[in-house]
Amino acid sequence: MPDDARPIDPDATTIRHLDLALQGGGSHGAFTWGVLDRLLEDGHIEFQGISGTSAGAMNAGVMATGYHRGGREGARQALRDFWMDVSRSGSIFAPFSASKVNNITDSLSLDMLPGYQWASAFFRSFSPYEFNPLNLNPLRDVLHRHVDEDAMRDCALHLFITATSVTTGQPRVFTGKDLSLDALLASACLPFLFQAVPIGNDSYWDGGYTGNPAIYPLIYNTTSLDILLVRINPLVRERVPHRSEEIMDRINEITFNASLVSELRAISFVSRLVREGKLDPGRYKDLRLHMVSDDKGLVDFGASSKLNTERAFLEQLFDLGRTAATRWLKKHRDDIGVSASLDIDKEFLKSPKKAR
């Protein structure tokens, strides 16, 4: 048995209930795969709801499919099969071979490849309606091999998948009978790479613009007070970007984190009012929030590395995720159902550093 698979507490038999909130972030979603693998391995944690966006939505759909068919082990195997398939279908995300990067730099990002800047300029100059008029999307084929729509809808895990309405700019949360492969594709639809996904009378782009991930569906639709956020987008980068690609990447990170920060600010405010007796606890939830992340391990991977689907890189992210989840379980497993282990004000509402 590997070291990180050993039980946290051999005498712990209490079943603990936990909702999951899974961020998006391209191939960095393999970090979340590692986290989920470790959590599923723990037989004393049960999940009720999963809110996912973009890569988080894909992880949710694959996990629900595997869970419905084969329980925890079925979910673990389904996630592994999906990400290994992604590693064999790298052209889905980028026309680059990440193996060439190591001949130029030690980074696993792709922005040091000779053709990367040209490709970035190309995608900013031409829309997917121009360079891909047939709307070919190999990601659909990968999802078709690993996600069962009926399983997503019927699974004991309640899924909430967020996409952004192109017409209204508002989030749309797909759940229940509305869950589909199109919903997953919409949640991961980057506007400069893919045509908007039509569903019903509207069309949708990536859900990260309006909820990365959305927390409120879990608040209103599940009974659990404990929500675990799996965060893969760094909040803080100490170095000011200078190159145009770095500037755009940082703007995207800030944009994709903004909705989450705003929602957590509101949750913190409501929880404080409930604890102070100013709101009815029968109508409002004093949530217990938790978070698994690894900024130290992920911060050196630039935004372009989210296009890197080399198997070695995905397995490295998986290992980082398992390690982060194991670390969190050892420290905070007993907090589930008792108290929050995430200080929202400290982690997300930091004041700017004062100039000396």
Short mmCIF file of C-alpha atoms in Angstrom, two decimals:
data_model
loop_
_atom_site.label_atom_id
_atom_site.label_comp_id
_atom_site.label_asym_id
_atom_site.label_seq_id
_atom_site.Cartn_x
_atom_site.Cartn_y
_atom_site.Cartn_z
CA MET A 1 0.00 0.00 0.00
CA PRO A 2 1.48 3.41 -0.97
CA ASP A 3 2.20 5.79 1.89
CA ASP A 4 -0.48 8.28 0.89
CA ALA A 5 -3.12 5.52 0.77
CA ARG A 6 -2.85 4.61 4.44
CA PRO A 7 -5.94 5.41 6.52
CA ILE A 8 -5.83 8.77 8.26
CA ASP A 9 -7.31 7.27 11.42
CA PRO A 10 -7.88 3.49 11.60
CA ASP A 11 -10.48 3.99 14.34
CA ALA A 12 -12.46 6.66 12.49
CA THR A 13 -15.76 5.09 11.41
CA THR A 14 -18.01 8.14 11.27
CA ILE A 15 -19.43 8.85 7.83
CA ARG A 16 -18.75 12.46 6.88
CA HIS A 17 -20.79 14.25 4.22
CA LEU A 18 -19.16 16.69 1.84
CA ASP A 19 -20.14 18.68 -1.23
CA LEU A 20 -17.50 19.36 -3.87
CA ALA A 21 -16.81 22.55 -5.83
CA LEU A 22 -14.38 21.94 -8.70
CA GLN A 23 -12.58 24.76 -10.51
CA GLY A 24 -11.75 24.77 -14.18
CA GLY A 25 -8.28 25.25 -15.63
CA GLY A 26 -7.64 23.16 -18.73
CA SER A 27 -5.20 20.29 -18.27
CA HIS A 28 -4.59 21.49 -14.70
CA GLY A 29 -7.84 19.66 -14.02
CA ALA A 30 -5.59 16.61 -13.65
CA PHE A 31 -4.67 18.08 -10.24
CA THR A 32 -8.36 17.77 -9.33
CA TRP A 33 -8.29 14.19 -10.63
CA GLY A 34 -5.62 13.45 -8.03
CA VAL A 35 -7.66 15.11 -5.27
CA LEU A 36 -10.80 13.17 -6.20
CA ASP A 37 -8.87 9.90 -6.41
CA ARG A 38 -7.66 10.36 -2.83
CA LEU A 39 -11.07 11.41 -1.50
CA LEU A 40 -12.80 8.49 -3.20
CA GLU A 41 -10.27 6.18 -1.61
CA ASP A 42 -11.46 7.29 1.83
CA GLY A 43 -14.43 5.08 2.62
CA HIS A 44 -15.77 7.38 5.33
CA ILE A 45 -16.47 10.44 3.17
CA GLU A 46 -19.69 10.57 1.19
CA PHE A 47 -20.58 13.14 -1.44
CA GLN A 48 -23.97 14.65 -2.10
CA GLY A 49 -23.47 17.46 -4.60
CA ILE A 50 -20.74 18.42 -7.08
CA SER A 51 -20.53 21.83 -8.72
CA GLY A 52 -18.06 21.94 -11.59
CA THR A 53 -16.93 24.36 -14.25
CA SER A 54 -14.92 23.68 -17.41
CA ALA A 55 -12.33 20.98 -16.54
CA GLY A 56 -14.11 20.72 -13.18
CA ALA A 57 -17.33 19.95 -15.05
CA MET A 58 -15.59 17.20 -17.02
CA ASN A 59 -14.20 15.68 -13.84
CA ALA A 60 -17.70 15.81 -12.34
CA GLY A 61 -19.33 14.16 -15.36
CA VAL A 62 -16.74 11.40 -15.58
CA MET A 63 -16.79 10.80 -11.82
CA ALA A 64 -20.60 10.57 -11.78
CA THR A 65 -20.57 8.13 -14.69
CA GLY A 66 -18.04 5.86 -13.00
CA TYR A 67 -19.72 6.18 -9.60
CA HIS A 68 -23.13 5.24 -11.01
CA ARG A 69 -21.70 2.18 -12.72
CA GLY A 70 -19.23 0.93 -10.14
CA GLY A 71 -19.24 2.95 -6.94
CA ARG A 72 -16.05 4.54 -5.61
CA GLU A 73 -13.66 2.26 -7.45
CA GLY A 74 -15.66 2.69 -10.62
CA ALA A 75 -15.32 6.47 -10.28
CA ARG A 76 -11.57 6.25 -9.69
CA GLN A 77 -11.07 4.06 -12.74
CA ALA A 78 -13.30 6.25 -14.89
CA LEU A 79 -11.28 9.35 -14.01
CA ARG A 80 -8.00 7.61 -14.78
CA ASP A 81 -9.29 6.31 -18.11
CA PHE A 82 -10.53 9.79 -19.07
CA TRP A 83 -7.26 11.59 -18.35
CA MET A 84 -5.19 8.92 -20.05
CA ASP A 85 -7.41 9.35 -23.10
CA VAL A 86 -6.84 13.11 -22.89
CA SER A 87 -3.08 12.46 -22.92
CA ARG A 88 -3.48 10.53 -26.17
CA SER A 89 -5.61 13.28 -27.71
CA GLY A 90 -3.44 16.32 -27.05
CA SER A 91 -4.44 18.06 -30.27
CA ILE A 92 -7.79 18.72 -28.59
CA PHE A 93 -6.24 21.55 -26.62
CA ALA A 94 -3.15 22.67 -28.55
CA PRO A 95 -1.27 21.92 -31.79
CA PHE A 96 2.01 21.83 -29.88
CA SER A 97 4.19 18.98 -28.71
CA ALA A 98 5.08 19.76 -25.12
CA SER A 99 8.03 17.39 -25.35
CA LYS A 100 9.76 20.04 -27.47
CA VAL A 101 9.55 22.50 -24.60
CA ASN A 102 12.09 20.62 -22.53
CA ASN A 103 14.69 21.17 -25.23
CA ILE A 104 14.27 24.92 -24.75
CA THR A 105 13.36 25.43 -21.12
CA ASP A 106 12.76 23.50 -17.93
CA SER A 107 9.20 24.87 -17.87
CA LEU A 108 6.25 22.65 -18.75
CA SER A 109 4.44 25.67 -20.21
CA LEU A 110 4.15 26.02 -23.96
CA ASP A 111 4.80 29.73 -24.39
CA MET A 112 8.51 29.15 -25.04
CA LEU A 113 7.83 27.12 -28.16
CA PRO A 114 8.78 29.03 -31.35
CA GLY A 115 5.27 28.79 -32.79
CA TYR A 116 3.34 29.63 -29.65
CA GLN A 117 3.32 33.42 -30.05
CA TRP A 118 2.30 33.09 -33.69
CA ALA A 119 -0.53 30.71 -32.77
CA SER A 120 -1.70 33.00 -29.96
CA ALA A 121 -1.82 35.95 -32.36
CA PHE A 122 -3.68 33.79 -34.89
CA PHE A 123 -6.40 32.81 -32.43
CA ARG A 124 -6.82 36.45 -31.37
CA SER A 125 -7.07 37.60 -34.99
CA PHE A 126 -9.46 34.97 -36.35
CA SER A 127 -12.57 33.64 -34.66
CA PRO A 128 -13.40 29.91 -34.47
CA TYR A 129 -16.20 30.63 -36.94
CA GLU A 130 -13.47 31.59 -39.43
CA PHE A 131 -10.69 29.05 -38.83
CA ASN A 132 -13.07 26.18 -37.91
CA PRO A 133 -16.27 26.75 -39.94
CA LEU A 134 -17.29 23.09 -39.63
CA ASN A 135 -17.15 23.44 -35.83
CA LEU A 136 -15.05 20.32 -35.36
CA ASN A 137 -14.45 19.62 -31.68
CA PRO A 138 -12.52 16.42 -30.86
CA LEU A 139 -13.25 17.01 -27.17
CA ARG A 140 -16.79 15.85 -27.87
CA ASP A 141 -15.44 12.46 -28.98
CA VAL A 142 -13.38 12.09 -25.81
CA LEU A 143 -16.34 12.97 -23.58
CA HIS A 144 -18.58 10.62 -25.58
CA ARG A 145 -16.21 7.76 -24.72
CA HIS A 146 -16.20 8.48 -20.99
CA VAL A 147 -19.46 10.21 -20.01
CA ASP A 148 -22.89 8.62 -19.97
CA GLU A 149 -25.67 11.23 -20.00
CA ASP A 150 -28.19 8.92 -18.30
CA ALA A 151 -25.64 8.08 -15.60
CA MET A 152 -25.04 11.79 -14.93
CA ARG A 153 -28.77 12.39 -14.57
CA ASP A 154 -29.54 9.28 -12.47
CA CYS A 155 -26.42 9.17 -10.30
CA ALA A 156 -26.76 9.54 -6.53
CA LEU A 157 -24.27 12.41 -6.87
CA HIS A 158 -26.14 15.60 -7.79
CA LEU A 159 -24.26 17.51 -10.49
CA PHE A 160 -24.37 21.24 -11.13
CA ILE A 161 -22.55 22.35 -14.29
CA THR A 162 -22.06 26.08 -14.95
CA ALA A 163 -21.82 27.76 -18.35
CA THR A 164 -22.11 31.42 -19.36
CA SER A 165 -24.96 32.66 -21.55
CA VAL A 166 -23.53 34.56 -24.51
CA THR A 167 -26.65 36.72 -24.86
CA THR A 168 -27.27 37.67 -21.21
CA GLY A 169 -23.81 37.24 -19.70
CA GLN A 170 -25.43 35.36 -16.81
CA PRO A 171 -24.54 31.90 -15.48
CA ARG A 172 -26.66 28.92 -16.43
CA VAL A 173 -26.49 25.94 -14.10
CA PHE A 174 -27.30 22.63 -15.78
CA THR A 175 -28.57 19.92 -13.47
CA GLY A 176 -30.94 16.97 -13.43
CA LYS A 177 -32.59 16.29 -16.78
CA ASP A 178 -30.70 19.21 -18.38
CA LEU A 179 -27.32 17.50 -17.96
CA SER A 180 -25.75 16.50 -21.26
CA LEU A 181 -22.50 16.31 -23.19
CA ASP A 182 -23.40 19.69 -24.67
CA ALA A 183 -23.63 21.14 -21.16
CA LEU A 184 -20.10 19.91 -20.40
CA LEU A 185 -18.81 21.28 -23.71
CA ALA A 186 -20.52 24.61 -23.04
CA SER A 187 -18.93 24.83 -19.61
CA ALA A 188 -15.49 24.42 -21.23
CA CYS A 189 -16.08 26.56 -24.33
CA LEU A 190 -13.30 29.16 -24.60
CA PRO A 191 -14.62 31.81 -27.03
CA PHE A 192 -11.41 32.22 -29.04
CA LEU A 193 -10.96 28.46 -29.55
CA PHE A 194 -14.48 27.06 -29.94
CA GLN A 195 -17.79 28.22 -31.37
CA ALA A 196 -20.43 28.94 -28.75
CA VAL A 197 -22.41 25.82 -27.83
CA PRO A 198 -26.13 26.12 -28.68
CA ILE A 199 -28.49 24.61 -26.12
CA GLY A 200 -32.20 25.30 -26.39
CA ASN A 201 -32.76 28.93 -27.37
CA ASP A 202 -29.39 30.22 -26.17
CA SER A 203 -25.68 29.70 -26.77
CA TYR A 204 -22.99 29.32 -24.15
CA TRP A 205 -19.33 30.01 -23.42
CA ASP A 206 -17.03 28.84 -20.63
CA GLY A 207 -18.62 28.90 -17.19
CA GLY A 208 -15.44 30.31 -15.65
CA TYR A 209 -16.55 33.83 -16.53
CA THR A 210 -19.54 33.67 -14.18
CA GLY A 211 -18.79 30.87 -11.71
CA ASN A 212 -15.47 29.09 -11.31
CA PRO A 213 -16.99 27.15 -9.72
CA ALA A 214 -20.46 28.31 -8.70
CA ILE A 215 -21.10 27.67 -4.99
CA TYR A 216 -24.73 28.76 -4.76
CA PRO A 217 -26.25 25.64 -6.43
CA LEU A 218 -24.84 23.58 -3.56
CA ILE A 219 -26.25 26.02 -0.98
CA TYR A 220 -29.79 25.89 -2.39
CA ASN A 221 -30.01 22.29 -3.56
CA THR A 222 -28.22 20.10 -1.02
CA THR A 223 -28.52 19.65 2.73
CA SER A 224 -24.80 19.48 3.44
CA LEU A 225 -23.19 22.39 5.27
CA ASP A 226 -19.67 21.29 4.33
CA ILE A 227 -18.29 22.29 0.93
CA LEU A 228 -14.80 21.44 -0.26
CA LEU A 229 -13.38 23.77 -2.89
CA VAL A 230 -10.69 22.28 -5.12
CA ARG A 231 -8.83 25.36 -6.35
CA ILE A 232 -6.32 25.11 -9.18
CA ASN A 233 -6.01 28.76 -10.29
CA PRO A 234 -3.43 30.69 -8.25
CA LEU A 235 -4.81 33.84 -6.65
CA VAL A 236 -1.46 35.55 -6.15
CA ARG A 237 1.52 35.95 -8.45
CA GLU A 238 4.31 38.02 -6.98
CA ARG A 239 5.94 38.96 -10.29
CA VAL A 240 4.40 41.62 -12.52
CA PRO A 241 4.06 40.20 -16.08
CA HIS A 242 5.87 42.05 -18.87
CA ARG A 243 5.43 39.95 -22.02
CA SER A 244 2.11 40.31 -23.83
CA GLU A 245 1.28 36.61 -23.41
CA GLU A 246 2.01 36.79 -19.69
CA ILE A 247 -0.18 39.88 -19.34
CA MET A 248 -3.09 38.19 -21.11
CA ASP A 249 -2.63 35.04 -19.04
CA ARG A 250 -2.72 37.00 -15.78
CA ILE A 251 -5.81 38.95 -16.90
CA ASN A 252 -7.53 35.63 -17.62
CA GLU A 253 -6.58 34.27 -14.19
CA ILE A 254 -7.97 37.35 -12.46
CA THR A 255 -11.15 37.22 -14.55
CA PHE A 256 -11.72 33.53 -13.88
CA ASN A 257 -11.18 33.99 -10.13
CA ALA A 258 -13.34 37.12 -9.79
CA SER A 259 -16.73 35.39 -9.65
CA LEU A 260 -15.50 32.93 -7.02
CA VAL A 261 -14.03 35.69 -4.85
CA SER A 262 -17.28 37.68 -5.03
CA GLU A 263 -19.39 34.68 -4.09
CA LEU A 264 -17.13 33.75 -1.18
CA ARG A 265 -17.28 37.34 0.05
CA ALA A 266 -21.10 37.07 0.19
CA ILE A 267 -20.92 33.67 1.91
CA SER A 268 -18.56 35.05 4.54
CA PHE A 269 -20.91 37.97 5.19
CA VAL A 270 -24.01 35.79 5.55
CA SER A 271 -22.23 33.27 7.79
CA ARG A 272 -21.07 36.04 10.08
CA LEU A 273 -24.62 37.42 10.38
CA VAL A 274 -25.96 33.94 11.17
CA ARG A 275 -23.37 33.42 13.90
CA GLU A 276 -24.17 36.85 15.35
CA GLY A 277 -27.87 35.96 15.52
CA LYS A 278 -28.86 38.62 12.99
CA LEU A 279 -30.19 36.10 10.44
CA ASP A 280 -32.51 33.13 10.96
CA PRO A 281 -30.37 29.93 10.87
CA GLY A 282 -33.50 28.12 9.71
CA ARG A 283 -33.47 30.12 6.48
CA TYR A 284 -29.76 30.85 6.01
CA LYS A 285 -26.81 28.47 6.16
CA ASP A 286 -23.69 28.98 8.21
CA LEU A 287 -21.55 27.02 5.79
CA ARG A 288 -18.42 25.12 6.75
CA LEU A 289 -16.03 25.72 3.88
CA HIS A 290 -12.86 23.77 3.18
CA MET A 291 -10.25 23.99 0.44
CA VAL A 292 -7.61 21.81 -1.19
CA SER A 293 -5.04 23.69 -3.23
CA ASP A 294 -1.33 23.84 -3.90
CA ASP A 295 -0.26 27.28 -5.05
CA LYS A 296 3.37 26.47 -4.36
CA GLY A 297 3.24 23.43 -6.60
CA LEU A 298 1.18 25.01 -9.40
CA VAL A 299 2.29 28.64 -9.50
CA ASP A 300 5.38 27.92 -11.61
CA PHE A 301 3.19 26.40 -14.33
CA GLY A 302 2.19 29.30 -16.57
CA ALA A 303 -1.28 29.61 -18.04
CA SER A 304 -0.07 28.12 -21.33
CA SER A 305 0.70 24.86 -19.50
CA LYS A 306 -3.08 24.39 -19.25
CA LEU A 307 -2.83 23.32 -22.90
CA ASN A 308 -0.16 20.73 -22.11
CA THR A 309 -1.66 17.24 -22.19
CA GLU A 310 1.52 15.18 -22.19
CA ARG A 311 0.97 12.10 -20.03
CA ALA A 312 4.01 12.82 -17.83
CA PHE A 313 2.66 16.29 -17.05
CA LEU A 314 -0.86 15.05 -16.30
CA GLU A 315 0.54 12.38 -13.97
CA GLN A 316 2.69 15.00 -12.26
CA LEU A 317 -0.44 17.10 -11.65
CA PHE A 318 -2.28 13.99 -10.44
CA ASP A 319 0.47 13.31 -7.89
CA LEU A 320 0.36 16.93 -6.71
CA GLY A 321 -3.41 16.61 -6.25
CA ARG A 322 -3.22 13.35 -4.30
CA THR A 323 -0.50 14.75 -2.07
CA ALA A 324 -2.48 17.94 -1.42
CA ALA A 325 -5.62 15.93 -0.59
CA THR A 326 -3.69 13.62 1.74
CA ARG A 327 -2.19 16.62 3.49
CA TRP A 328 -5.63 18.19 3.89
CA LEU A 329 -7.20 14.96 5.18
CA LYS A 330 -4.51 14.51 7.82
CA LYS A 331 -4.98 18.05 9.05
CA HIS A 332 -8.69 18.69 8.59
CA ARG A 333 -10.59 15.42 8.14
CA ASP A 334 -12.08 15.68 11.62
CA ASP A 335 -13.30 19.22 10.85
CA ILE A 336 -15.87 17.88 8.36
CA GLY A 337 -19.28 18.23 9.98
CA VAL A 338 -17.81 20.24 12.86
CA SER A 339 -16.13 23.47 11.76
CA ALA A 340 -14.80 25.26 8.71
CA SER A 341 -11.15 24.79 7.88
CA LEU A 342 -11.04 27.60 5.29
CA ASP A 343 -10.68 31.18 6.50
CA ILE A 344 -12.31 33.07 3.61
CA ASP A 345 -11.19 36.49 4.77
CA LYS A 346 -7.57 35.37 5.09
CA GLU A 347 -7.38 33.43 1.83
CA PHE A 348 -9.57 35.43 -0.53
CA LEU A 349 -10.11 38.89 0.90
CA LYS A 350 -6.52 39.87 1.62
CA SER A 351 -5.71 43.56 1.86
CA PRO A 352 -3.02 44.92 -0.46
CA LYS A 353 0.47 44.91 0.98
CA LYS A 354 1.43 48.24 2.45
CA ALA A 355 4.39 50.00 0.87
CA ARG A 356 7.36 50.29 3.17
#
